[in-house]
PDB file of C-alpha atoms in Angstrom:
ATOM      1  CA  UNK B 159      89.744 103.508  90.901  1.00 90.00           C
ATOM      2  CA  UNK B 160      90.962 106.083  93.401  1.00 92.00           C
ATOM      3  CA  UNK B 161      94.713 105.814  92.828  1.00 89.00           C
ATOM      4  CA  UNK B 162      96.583 108.914  91.696  1.00 88.00           C
ATOM      5  CA  UNK B 163     100.236 107.960  91.967  1.00 87.00           C
ATOM      6  CA  UNK B 164     103.561 109.006  90.478  1.00 86.00           C
ATOM      7  CA  UNK B 165     104.936 105.473  90.287  1.00 89.00           C
ATOM      8  CA  UNK B 166     104.054 102.206  92.024  1.00 89.00           C
ATOM      9  CA  UNK B 167     100.715 100.583  92.743  1.00 93.00           C
ATOM     10  CA  UNK B 168      99.398  97.083  93.461  1.00 95.00           C
ATOM     11  CA  UNK B 169      96.072  95.244  93.249  1.00 97.00           C
ATOM     12  CA  UNK B 170      94.727  91.733  93.709  1.00 97.00           C
ATOM     13  CA  UNK B 171      91.633  89.846  92.639  1.00 96.00           C
ATOM     14  CA  UNK B 172      89.947  86.610  93.716  1.00 93.00           C
ATOM     15  CA  UNK B 173      90.144  83.387  91.697  1.00 90.00           C
ATOM     16  CA  UNK B 174      87.272  84.599  89.484  1.00 94.00           C
ATOM     17  CA  UNK B 175      89.128  87.795  88.601  1.00 95.00           C
ATOM     18  CA  UNK B 176      86.959  90.078  90.723  1.00 96.00           C
ATOM     19  CA  UNK B 177      88.775  92.953  92.421  1.00 97.00           C
ATOM     20  CA  UNK B 178      89.441  92.564  96.153  1.00 97.00           C
ATOM     21  CA  UNK B 179      91.531  95.647  97.020  1.00 98.00           C
ATOM     22  CA  UNK B 180      94.351  97.857  95.780  1.00 97.00           C
ATOM     23  CA  UNK B 181      96.951 100.302  97.079  1.00 96.00           C
ATOM     24  CA  UNK B 182      99.539 102.946  96.216  1.00 94.00           C
ATOM     25  CA  UNK B 183     101.683 101.778  99.141  1.00 94.00           C
ATOM     26  CA  UNK B 184     100.315 104.410 101.522  1.00 93.00           C
ATOM     27  CA  UNK B 185      96.526 103.924 101.334  1.00 95.00           C
ATOM     28  CA  UNK B 186      94.474 100.757 100.756  1.00 97.00           C
ATOM     29  CA  UNK B 187      91.112 100.880  98.949  1.00 98.00           C
ATOM     30  CA  UNK B 188      88.548  98.077  99.030  1.00 98.00           C
ATOM     31  CA  UNK B 189      86.646  96.686  96.066  1.00 97.00           C
ATOM     32  CA  UNK B 190      84.068  99.469  96.393  1.00 97.00           C
ATOM     33  CA  UNK B 191      86.859 102.059  95.954  1.00 97.00           C
ATOM     34  CA  UNK B 192      86.504 103.191  99.557  1.00 97.00           C
ATOM     35  CA  UNK B 193      89.446 103.506 101.935  1.00 98.00           C
ATOM     36  CA  UNK B 194      89.735 100.164 103.676  1.00 98.00           C
ATOM     37  CA  UNK B 195      89.186 100.011 107.429  1.00 98.00           C
ATOM     38  CA  UNK B 196      92.522 101.064 109.023  1.00 97.00           C
ATOM     39  CA  UNK B 197      93.838 101.405 105.477  1.00 97.00           C
ATOM     40  CA  UNK B 198      95.786 104.661 105.768  1.00 95.00           C
ATOM     41  CA  UNK B 199      99.304 105.391 107.010  1.00 93.00           C
ATOM     42  CA  UNK B 200     101.181 102.552 105.352  1.00 95.00           C
ATOM     43  CA  UNK B 201     104.911 103.192 104.941  1.00 92.00           C
ATOM     44  CA  UNK B 202     105.133 103.117 101.145  1.00 91.00           C
ATOM     45  CA  UNK B 203     105.571 106.191  98.955  1.00 86.00           C
ATOM     46  CA  UNK B 204     103.772 107.176  95.766  1.00 84.00           C
ATOM     47  CA  UNK B 205     107.157 108.071  94.283  1.00 86.00           C
ATOM     48  CA  UNK B 206     108.651 104.626  94.861  1.00 89.00           C
ATOM     49  CA  UNK B 207     109.056 102.326  91.852  1.00 92.00           C
ATOM     50  CA  UNK B 208     107.426  99.382  93.636  1.00 91.00           C
ATOM     51  CA  UNK B 209     105.567 101.221  96.360  1.00 92.00           C
ATOM     52  CA  UNK B 210     103.391  98.224  97.209  1.00 95.00           C
ATOM     53  CA  UNK B 211     103.023  94.510  96.486  1.00 97.00           C
ATOM     54  CA  UNK B 212     100.197  92.222  97.640  1.00 98.00           C
ATOM     55  CA  UNK B 213     100.887  88.544  98.400  1.00 97.00           C
ATOM     56  CA  UNK B 214      98.192  86.079  99.544  1.00 96.00           C
ATOM     57  CA  UNK B 215      98.898  84.149 102.729  1.00 96.00           C
ATOM     58  CA  UNK B 216      99.558  80.529 101.705  1.00 95.00           C
ATOM     59  CA  UNK B 217      96.871  78.008 102.653  1.00 92.00           C
ATOM     60  CA  UNK B 218      94.628  80.687 104.161  1.00 94.00           C
ATOM     61  CA  UNK B 219      92.320  82.494 101.764  1.00 91.00           C
ATOM     62  CA  UNK B 220      91.189  85.003 104.410  1.00 94.00           C
ATOM     63  CA  UNK B 221      94.508  86.812 104.776  1.00 97.00           C
ATOM     64  CA  UNK B 222      96.833  88.830 102.558  1.00 98.00           C
ATOM     65  CA  UNK B 223     100.102  90.660 103.110  1.00 98.00           C
ATOM     66  CA  UNK B 224     100.835  94.017 101.539  1.00 98.00           C
ATOM     67  CA  UNK B 225     104.539  94.825 101.348  1.00 98.00           C
ATOM     68  CA  UNK B 226     105.480  98.483 100.966  1.00 96.00           C
ATOM     69  CA  UNK B 227     108.748 100.226 100.191  1.00 95.00           C
ATOM     70  CA  UNK B 228     109.538 103.858 100.857  1.00 91.00           C
ATOM     71  CA  UNK B 229     111.363 106.287  98.597  1.00 88.00           C
ATOM     72  CA  UNK B 230     114.948 106.188  99.989  1.00 85.00           C
ATOM     73  CA  UNK B 231     115.706 109.859  99.563  1.00 77.00           C
ATOM     74  CA  UNK B 232     119.184 111.206 100.256  1.00 69.00           C
ATOM     75  CA  UNK B 233     117.713 114.296 101.945  1.00 71.00           C
ATOM     76  CA  UNK B 234     115.796 112.238 104.507  1.00 67.00           C
ATOM     77  CA  UNK B 235     117.061 111.451 107.982  1.00 48.00           C
ATOM     78  CA  UNK B 236     116.389 108.472 110.216  1.00 44.00           C
ATOM     79  CA  UNK B 237     113.459 109.065 112.558  1.00 43.00           C
ATOM     80  CA  UNK B 238     110.688 107.369 114.498  1.00 41.00           C
ATOM     81  CA  UNK B 239     109.066 104.258 113.026  1.00 43.00           C
ATOM     82  CA  UNK B 240     105.731 105.630 114.237  1.00 43.00           C
ATOM     83  CA  UNK B 241     105.684 108.588 111.868  1.00 43.00           C
ATOM     84  CA  UNK B 242     103.360 108.382 108.835  1.00 48.00           C
ATOM     85  CA  UNK B 243     104.228 107.945 105.169  1.00 49.00           C
ATOM     86  CA  UNK B 244     105.697 110.823 103.128  1.00 55.00           C
ATOM     87  CA  UNK B 245     107.238 112.091 106.338  1.00 64.00           C
ATOM     88  CA  UNK B 246     110.837 112.812 105.398  1.00 69.00           C
ATOM     89  CA  UNK B 247     111.945 109.501 106.935  1.00 79.00           C
ATOM     90  CA  UNK B 248     113.388 106.528 105.045  1.00 89.00           C
ATOM     91  CA  UNK B 249     111.097 103.750 106.271  1.00 90.00           C
ATOM     92  CA  UNK B 250     112.456 100.955 104.075  1.00 94.00           C
ATOM     93  CA  UNK B 251     110.582  97.687 103.508  1.00 96.00           C
ATOM     94  CA  UNK B 252     107.562  96.996 105.705  1.00 97.00           C
ATOM     95  CA  UNK B 253     104.511  94.756 105.584  1.00 98.00           C
ATOM     96  CA  UNK B 254     100.947  94.763 106.895  1.00 98.00           C
ATOM     97  CA  UNK B 255      98.381  91.965 107.162  1.00 98.00           C
ATOM     98  CA  UNK B 256      94.862  92.251 105.754  1.00 98.00           C
ATOM     99  CA  UNK B 257      91.863  90.136 106.789  1.00 97.00           C
ATOM    100  CA  UNK B 258      89.482  90.149 103.825  1.00 97.00           C
ATOM    101  CA  UNK B 259      86.562  88.942 105.987  1.00 97.00           C
ATOM    102  CA  UNK B 260      86.587  92.036 108.186  1.00 97.00           C
ATOM    103  CA  UNK B 261      84.167  94.922 107.609  1.00 97.00           C
ATOM    104  CA  UNK B 262      81.528  92.612 106.105  1.00 96.00           C
ATOM    105  CA  UNK B 263      83.912  91.175 103.528  1.00 95.00           C
ATOM    106  CA  UNK B 264      85.448  94.478 102.396  1.00 97.00           C
ATOM    107  CA  UNK B 265      88.605  93.800 104.375  1.00 97.00           C
ATOM    108  CA  UNK B 266      90.624  95.625 107.018  1.00 98.00           C
ATOM    109  CA  UNK B 267      94.279  96.200 107.785  1.00 98.00           C
ATOM    110  CA  UNK B 268      95.304  94.501 111.023  1.00 97.00           C
ATOM    111  CA  UNK B 269      95.775  97.105 113.772  1.00 95.00           C
ATOM    112  CA  UNK B 270      98.673  95.161 115.328  1.00 95.00           C
ATOM    113  CA  UNK B 271     100.410  93.537 112.358  1.00 97.00           C
ATOM    114  CA  UNK B 272     100.808  96.815 110.469  1.00 97.00           C
ATOM    115  CA  UNK B 273     103.972  98.515 109.164  1.00 97.00           C
ATOM    116  CA  UNK B 274     106.211  95.693 110.406  1.00 97.00           C
ATOM    117  CA  UNK B 275     109.783  96.556 109.416  1.00 97.00           C
ATOM    118  CA  UNK B 276     112.020  94.058 107.625  1.00 97.00           C
ATOM    119  CA  UNK B 277     115.815  94.381 107.688  1.00 97.00           C
ATOM    120  CA  UNK B 278     117.187  94.777 104.148  1.00 96.00           C
ATOM    121  CA  UNK B 279     120.510  96.423 104.918  1.00 96.00           C
ATOM    122  CA  UNK B 280     123.826  96.007 106.719  1.00 95.00           C
ATOM    123  CA  UNK B 281     123.100  97.134 110.285  1.00 95.00           C
ATOM    124  CA  UNK B 282     126.784  98.057 110.788  1.00 96.00           C
ATOM    125  CA  UNK B 283     126.811 100.555 107.889  1.00 95.00           C
ATOM    126  CA  UNK B 284     125.359 103.979 108.891  1.00 92.00           C
ATOM    127  CA  UNK B 285     124.476 104.968 105.301  1.00 91.00           C
ATOM    128  CA  UNK B 286     122.691 101.670 104.679  1.00 93.00           C
ATOM    129  CA  UNK B 287     120.830 102.038 107.977  1.00 93.00           C
ATOM    130  CA  UNK B 288     119.700 105.518 106.907  1.00 91.00           C
ATOM    131  CA  UNK B 289     118.540 104.575 103.398  1.00 92.00           C
ATOM    132  CA  UNK B 290     117.354 101.038 104.352  1.00 94.00           C
ATOM    133  CA  UNK B 291     116.254  99.702 100.958  1.00 94.00           C
ATOM    134  CA  UNK B 292     116.075 100.284  97.237  1.00 95.00           C
ATOM    135  CA  UNK B 293     112.715 100.772  95.496  1.00 94.00           C
ATOM    136  CA  UNK B 294     112.824  97.177  94.191  1.00 96.00           C
ATOM    137  CA  UNK B 295     110.509  94.418  95.455  1.00 97.00           C
ATOM    138  CA  UNK B 296     109.049  91.418  93.683  1.00 97.00           C
ATOM    139  CA  UNK B 297     107.478  88.110  94.674  1.00 97.00           C
ATOM    140  CA  UNK B 298     107.338  84.640  93.145  1.00 96.00           C
ATOM    141  CA  UNK B 299     105.887  81.278  94.139  1.00 94.00           C
ATOM    142  CA  UNK B 300     108.442  78.992  95.762  1.00 95.00           C
ATOM    143  CA  UNK B 301     109.458  75.581  94.467  1.00 92.00           C
ATOM    144  CA  UNK B 302     107.102  73.815  96.909  1.00 91.00           C
ATOM    145  CA  UNK B 303     104.141  75.573  95.188  1.00 88.00           C
ATOM    146  CA  UNK B 304     102.616  76.418  98.583  1.00 91.00           C
ATOM    147  CA  UNK B 305     104.750  79.378  99.689  1.00 96.00           C
ATOM    148  CA  UNK B 306     106.204  82.569  98.241  1.00 97.00           C
ATOM    149  CA  UNK B 307     109.480  84.470  98.186  1.00 98.00           C
ATOM    150  CA  UNK B 308     109.457  88.253  98.632  1.00 98.00           C
ATOM    151  CA  UNK B 309     112.705  89.572  97.110  1.00 98.00           C
ATOM    152  CA  UNK B 310     114.435  92.929  97.255  1.00 97.00           C
ATOM    153  CA  UNK B 311     117.901  94.265  96.361  1.00 97.00           C
ATOM    154  CA  UNK B 312     120.180  96.783  98.062  1.00 96.00           C
ATOM    155  CA  UNK B 313     123.791  97.671  97.143  1.00 96.00           C
ATOM    156  CA  UNK B 314     125.220  94.255  96.159  1.00 96.00           C
ATOM    157  CA  UNK B 315     122.890  92.021  98.183  1.00 97.00           C
ATOM    158  CA  UNK B 316     119.563  90.310  97.541  1.00 98.00           C
ATOM    159  CA  UNK B 317     117.220  89.663 100.471  1.00 98.00           C
ATOM    160  CA  UNK B 318     114.647  86.869 100.036  1.00 98.00           C
ATOM    161  CA  UNK B 319     111.908  86.544 102.689  1.00 98.00           C
ATOM    162  CA  UNK B 320     109.865  83.328 102.842  1.00 98.00           C
ATOM    163  CA  UNK B 321     106.084  83.613 103.208  1.00 98.00           C
ATOM    164  CA  UNK B 322     104.304  80.406 104.201  1.00 97.00           C
ATOM    165  CA  UNK B 323     101.334  79.214 106.249  1.00 95.00           C
ATOM    166  CA  UNK B 324     103.059  80.570 109.375  1.00 95.00           C
ATOM    167  CA  UNK B 325     103.302  84.084 107.955  1.00 96.00           C
ATOM    168  CA  UNK B 326     106.311  86.211 106.988  1.00 98.00           C
ATOM    169  CA  UNK B 327     109.719  84.912 108.048  1.00 97.00           C
ATOM    170  CA  UNK B 328     111.571  88.065 109.078  1.00 97.00           C
ATOM    171  CA  UNK B 329     114.990  86.399 108.676  1.00 98.00           C
ATOM    172  CA  UNK B 330     115.902  86.666 104.982  1.00 98.00           C
ATOM    173  CA  UNK B 331     118.082  84.480 102.820  1.00 98.00           C
ATOM    174  CA  UNK B 332     120.850  86.835 101.704  1.00 98.00           C
ATOM    175  CA  UNK B 333     122.922  86.607  98.520  1.00 98.00           C
ATOM    176  CA  UNK B 334     125.850  88.922  97.883  1.00 97.00           C
ATOM    177  CA  UNK B 335     126.275  89.109  94.121  1.00 96.00           C
ATOM    178  CA  UNK B 336     127.565  91.863  91.837  1.00 87.00           C
ATOM    179  CA  UNK B 337     127.470  94.379  90.551  1.00 95.00           C
ATOM    180  CA  UNK B 338     127.477  96.856  93.393  1.00 96.00           C
ATOM    181  CA  UNK B 339     124.834  99.520  92.755  1.00 95.00           C
ATOM    182  CA  UNK B 340     126.232 102.504  94.675  1.00 94.00           C
ATOM    183  CA  UNK B 341     123.982 103.618  97.498  1.00 93.00           C
ATOM    184  CA  UNK B 342     126.250 106.684  97.523  1.00 92.00           C
ATOM    185  CA  UNK B 343     124.311 107.717  94.392  1.00 89.00           C
ATOM    186  CA  UNK B 344     120.831 107.501  95.908  1.00 89.00           C
ATOM    187  CA  UNK B 345     118.045 108.533  95.413  1.00 86.00           C
ATOM    188  CA  UNK B 346     118.411 108.070  91.637  1.00 88.00           C
ATOM    189  CA  UNK B 347     120.204 104.742  91.872  1.00 92.00           C
ATOM    190  CA  UNK B 348     117.302 103.280  93.882  1.00 91.00           C
ATOM    191  CA  UNK B 349     114.862 103.511  90.959  1.00 94.00           C
ATOM    192  CA  UNK B 350     113.940 100.706  88.578  1.00 95.00           C
ATOM    193  CA  UNK B 351     111.989  97.452  88.682  1.00 97.00           C
ATOM    194  CA  UNK B 352     112.989  93.981  89.856  1.00 98.00           C
ATOM    195  CA  UNK B 353     110.976  91.076  88.432  1.00 97.00           C
ATOM    196  CA  UNK B 354     111.014  87.281  88.732  1.00 97.00           C
ATOM    197  CA  UNK B 355     110.344  84.934  85.845  1.00 97.00           C
ATOM    198  CA  UNK B 356     107.020  83.040  86.097  1.00 95.00           C
ATOM    199  CA  UNK B 357     108.844  79.730  86.696  1.00 95.00           C
ATOM    200  CA  UNK B 358     110.898  81.284  89.501  1.00 96.00           C
ATOM    201  CA  UNK B 359     114.317  80.500  88.014  1.00 97.00           C
ATOM    202  CA  UNK B 360     115.451  83.993  86.947  1.00 98.00           C
ATOM    203  CA  UNK B 361     115.459  87.584  88.181  1.00 98.00           C
ATOM    204  CA  UNK B 362     115.921  90.720  86.099  1.00 98.00           C
ATOM    205  CA  UNK B 363     116.812  94.109  87.546  1.00 98.00           C
ATOM    206  CA  UNK B 364     116.721  97.565  85.963  1.00 97.00           C
ATOM    207  CA  UNK B 365     118.952 100.120  87.639  1.00 96.00           C
ATOM    208  CA  UNK B 366     118.002 103.664  86.717  1.00 95.00           C
ATOM    209  CA  UNK B 367     121.486 104.952  87.502  1.00 93.00           C
ATOM    210  CA  UNK B 368     124.826 103.854  88.890  1.00 93.00           C
ATOM    211  CA  UNK B 369     126.280 107.185  89.988  1.00 92.00           C
ATOM    212  CA  UNK B 370     128.708 107.370  92.892  1.00 90.00           C
ATOM    213  CA  UNK B 371     127.626 110.918  93.782  1.00 88.00           C
ATOM    214  CA  UNK B 372     124.630 111.646  96.023  1.00 83.00           C
ATOM    215  CA  UNK B 373     121.533 112.601  94.016  1.00 76.00           C
ATOM    216  CA  UNK B 374     123.423 112.795  90.711  1.00 83.00           C
ATOM    217  CA  UNK B 375     122.167 111.387  87.389  1.00 87.00           C
ATOM    218  CA  UNK B 376     124.216 108.719  85.599  1.00 92.00           C
ATOM    219  CA  UNK B 377     123.691 105.831  83.212  1.00 94.00           C
ATOM    220  CA  UNK B 378     122.292 102.588  84.579  1.00 95.00           C
ATOM    221  CA  UNK B 379     122.359  98.919  83.651  1.00 96.00           C
ATOM    222  CA  UNK B 380     120.134  95.856  83.357  1.00 97.00           C
ATOM    223  CA  UNK B 381     121.196  92.561  84.931  1.00 98.00           C
ATOM    224  CA  UNK B 382     119.939  88.993  84.766  1.00 98.00           C
ATOM    225  CA  UNK B 383     120.369  86.548  87.663  1.00 98.00           C
ATOM    226  CA  UNK B 384     119.680  82.931  88.475  1.00 98.00           C
ATOM    227  CA  UNK B 385     117.221  82.398  91.321  1.00 98.00           C
ATOM    228  CA  UNK B 386     116.857  79.154  93.254  1.00 97.00           C
ATOM    229  CA  UNK B 387     113.209  79.230  94.278  1.00 95.00           C
ATOM    230  CA  UNK B 388     113.806  76.311  96.644  1.00 96.00           C
ATOM    231  CA  UNK B 389     116.581  77.935  98.698  1.00 97.00           C
ATOM    232  CA  UNK B 390     116.096  81.655  97.929  1.00 97.00           C
ATOM    233  CA  UNK B 391     119.687  82.024  96.712  1.00 98.00           C
ATOM    234  CA  UNK B 392     120.495  84.500  93.904  1.00 98.00           C
ATOM    235  CA  UNK B 393     123.609  83.923  91.750  1.00 98.00           C
ATOM    236  CA  UNK B 394     125.279  84.338  88.364  1.00 97.00           C
ATOM    237  CA  UNK B 395     124.930  88.010  87.451  1.00 97.00           C
ATOM    238  CA  UNK B 396     124.868  88.698  83.709  1.00 97.00           C
ATOM    239  CA  UNK B 397     124.958  92.229  82.306  1.00 97.00           C
ATOM    240  CA  UNK B 398     122.300  92.692  79.607  1.00 97.00           C
ATOM    241  CA  UNK B 399     122.607  96.447  79.197  1.00 96.00           C
ATOM    242  CA  UNK B 400     125.604  98.524  80.160  1.00 95.00           C
ATOM    243  CA  UNK B 401     125.574 101.751  82.190  1.00 94.00           C
ATOM    244  CA  UNK B 402     128.188 102.975  79.710  1.00 93.00           C
ATOM    245  CA  UNK B 403     125.313 103.610  77.297  1.00 93.00           C
ATOM    246  CA  UNK B 404     124.489 106.546  79.584  1.00 94.00           C
ATOM    247  CA  UNK B 405     120.757 105.812  79.544  1.00 95.00           C
ATOM    248  CA  UNK B 406     118.250 105.084  82.319  1.00 95.00           C
ATOM    249  CA  UNK B 407     116.565 101.634  82.470  1.00 96.00           C
ATOM    250  CA  UNK B 408     113.337 101.510  84.472  1.00 96.00           C
ATOM    251  CA  UNK B 409     110.789  98.799  83.605  1.00 96.00           C
ATOM    252  CA  UNK B 410     111.514  95.076  83.143  1.00 97.00           C
ATOM    253  CA  UNK B 411     109.387  91.961  82.674  1.00 97.00           C
ATOM    254  CA  UNK B 412     109.569  88.346  81.520  1.00 98.00           C
ATOM    255  CA  UNK B 413     107.356  86.721  78.932  1.00 97.00           C
ATOM    256  CA  UNK B 414     104.789  84.204  80.145  1.00 96.00           C
ATOM    257  CA  UNK B 415     106.714  81.229  78.725  1.00 95.00           C
ATOM    258  CA  UNK B 416     109.964  82.317  80.481  1.00 95.00           C
ATOM    259  CA  UNK B 417     111.878  82.649  77.212  1.00 94.00           C
ATOM    260  CA  UNK B 418     112.143  86.415  76.752  1.00 97.00           C
ATOM    261  CA  UNK B 419     112.853  89.477  78.873  1.00 96.00           C
ATOM    262  CA  UNK B 420     111.766  93.034  78.098  1.00 97.00           C
ATOM    263  CA  UNK B 421     112.910  96.437  79.330  1.00 97.00           C
ATOM    264  CA  UNK B 422     112.047 100.099  78.963  1.00 96.00           C
ATOM    265  CA  UNK B 423     114.984 102.487  78.801  1.00 96.00           C
ATOM    266  CA  UNK B 424     114.857 106.267  79.050  1.00 93.00           C
ATOM    267  CA  UNK B 425     117.274 107.927  76.679  1.00 89.00           C
ATOM    268  CA  UNK B 426     119.803 110.070  78.520  1.00 78.00           C
ATOM    269  CA  UNK B 427     120.841 109.723  82.132  1.00 66.00           C
TER     270      UNK B 427
END
């Protein structure tokens, strides 16, 4: 593979397990490890926890969506949406469509449906507008078994975007549920994974820090939530690991049978 990344990456295979393409959130490579046609300039960042995530388009095997999330750095300033990745701009959550039949079956990123921004913040809050999103994205199959939810978290709100045969619904289902992870403590507080259980009933979130001071290190927590994969609603926050331990959670995952959850925790904030 051609990826050389600090943090996030994503890949997808066909039903036989053969590689189709992969990405670090900024560049897309095809199965031959060549840069995919129009596969540069995506808005992810190689220093974002979940820099990219590939989701197949439901009921259409020719198309895929790659969701990317930027590194919401406190030193960045809001700028043009046309500027490339790693540009000093907080680009937030975006998506691009890929047609796997293009370029003789090696795939290509759609020239029009590329770097489409999704709103994952309170548009009336200047700091939220500047930072736009955490580094957390995950996806899970919906209750109807023919669509997906793309889920992200910012401050005290979850945003769940439905993906179905019509494409990406840009109007999210929002759930305001504690705790509040201070965006005043970004960039550090933005780090850490968000994962959904395989049956789509639970979410787990690792928050690297919960500082209230810009750019400052602090202990972070791990939280478990209920997820309604029919409605997209998130509820019932349960603290599994306290920020008072003064450590830094990062990775989380569920077991295949939905009975256990795992986390990696860096010692010391």
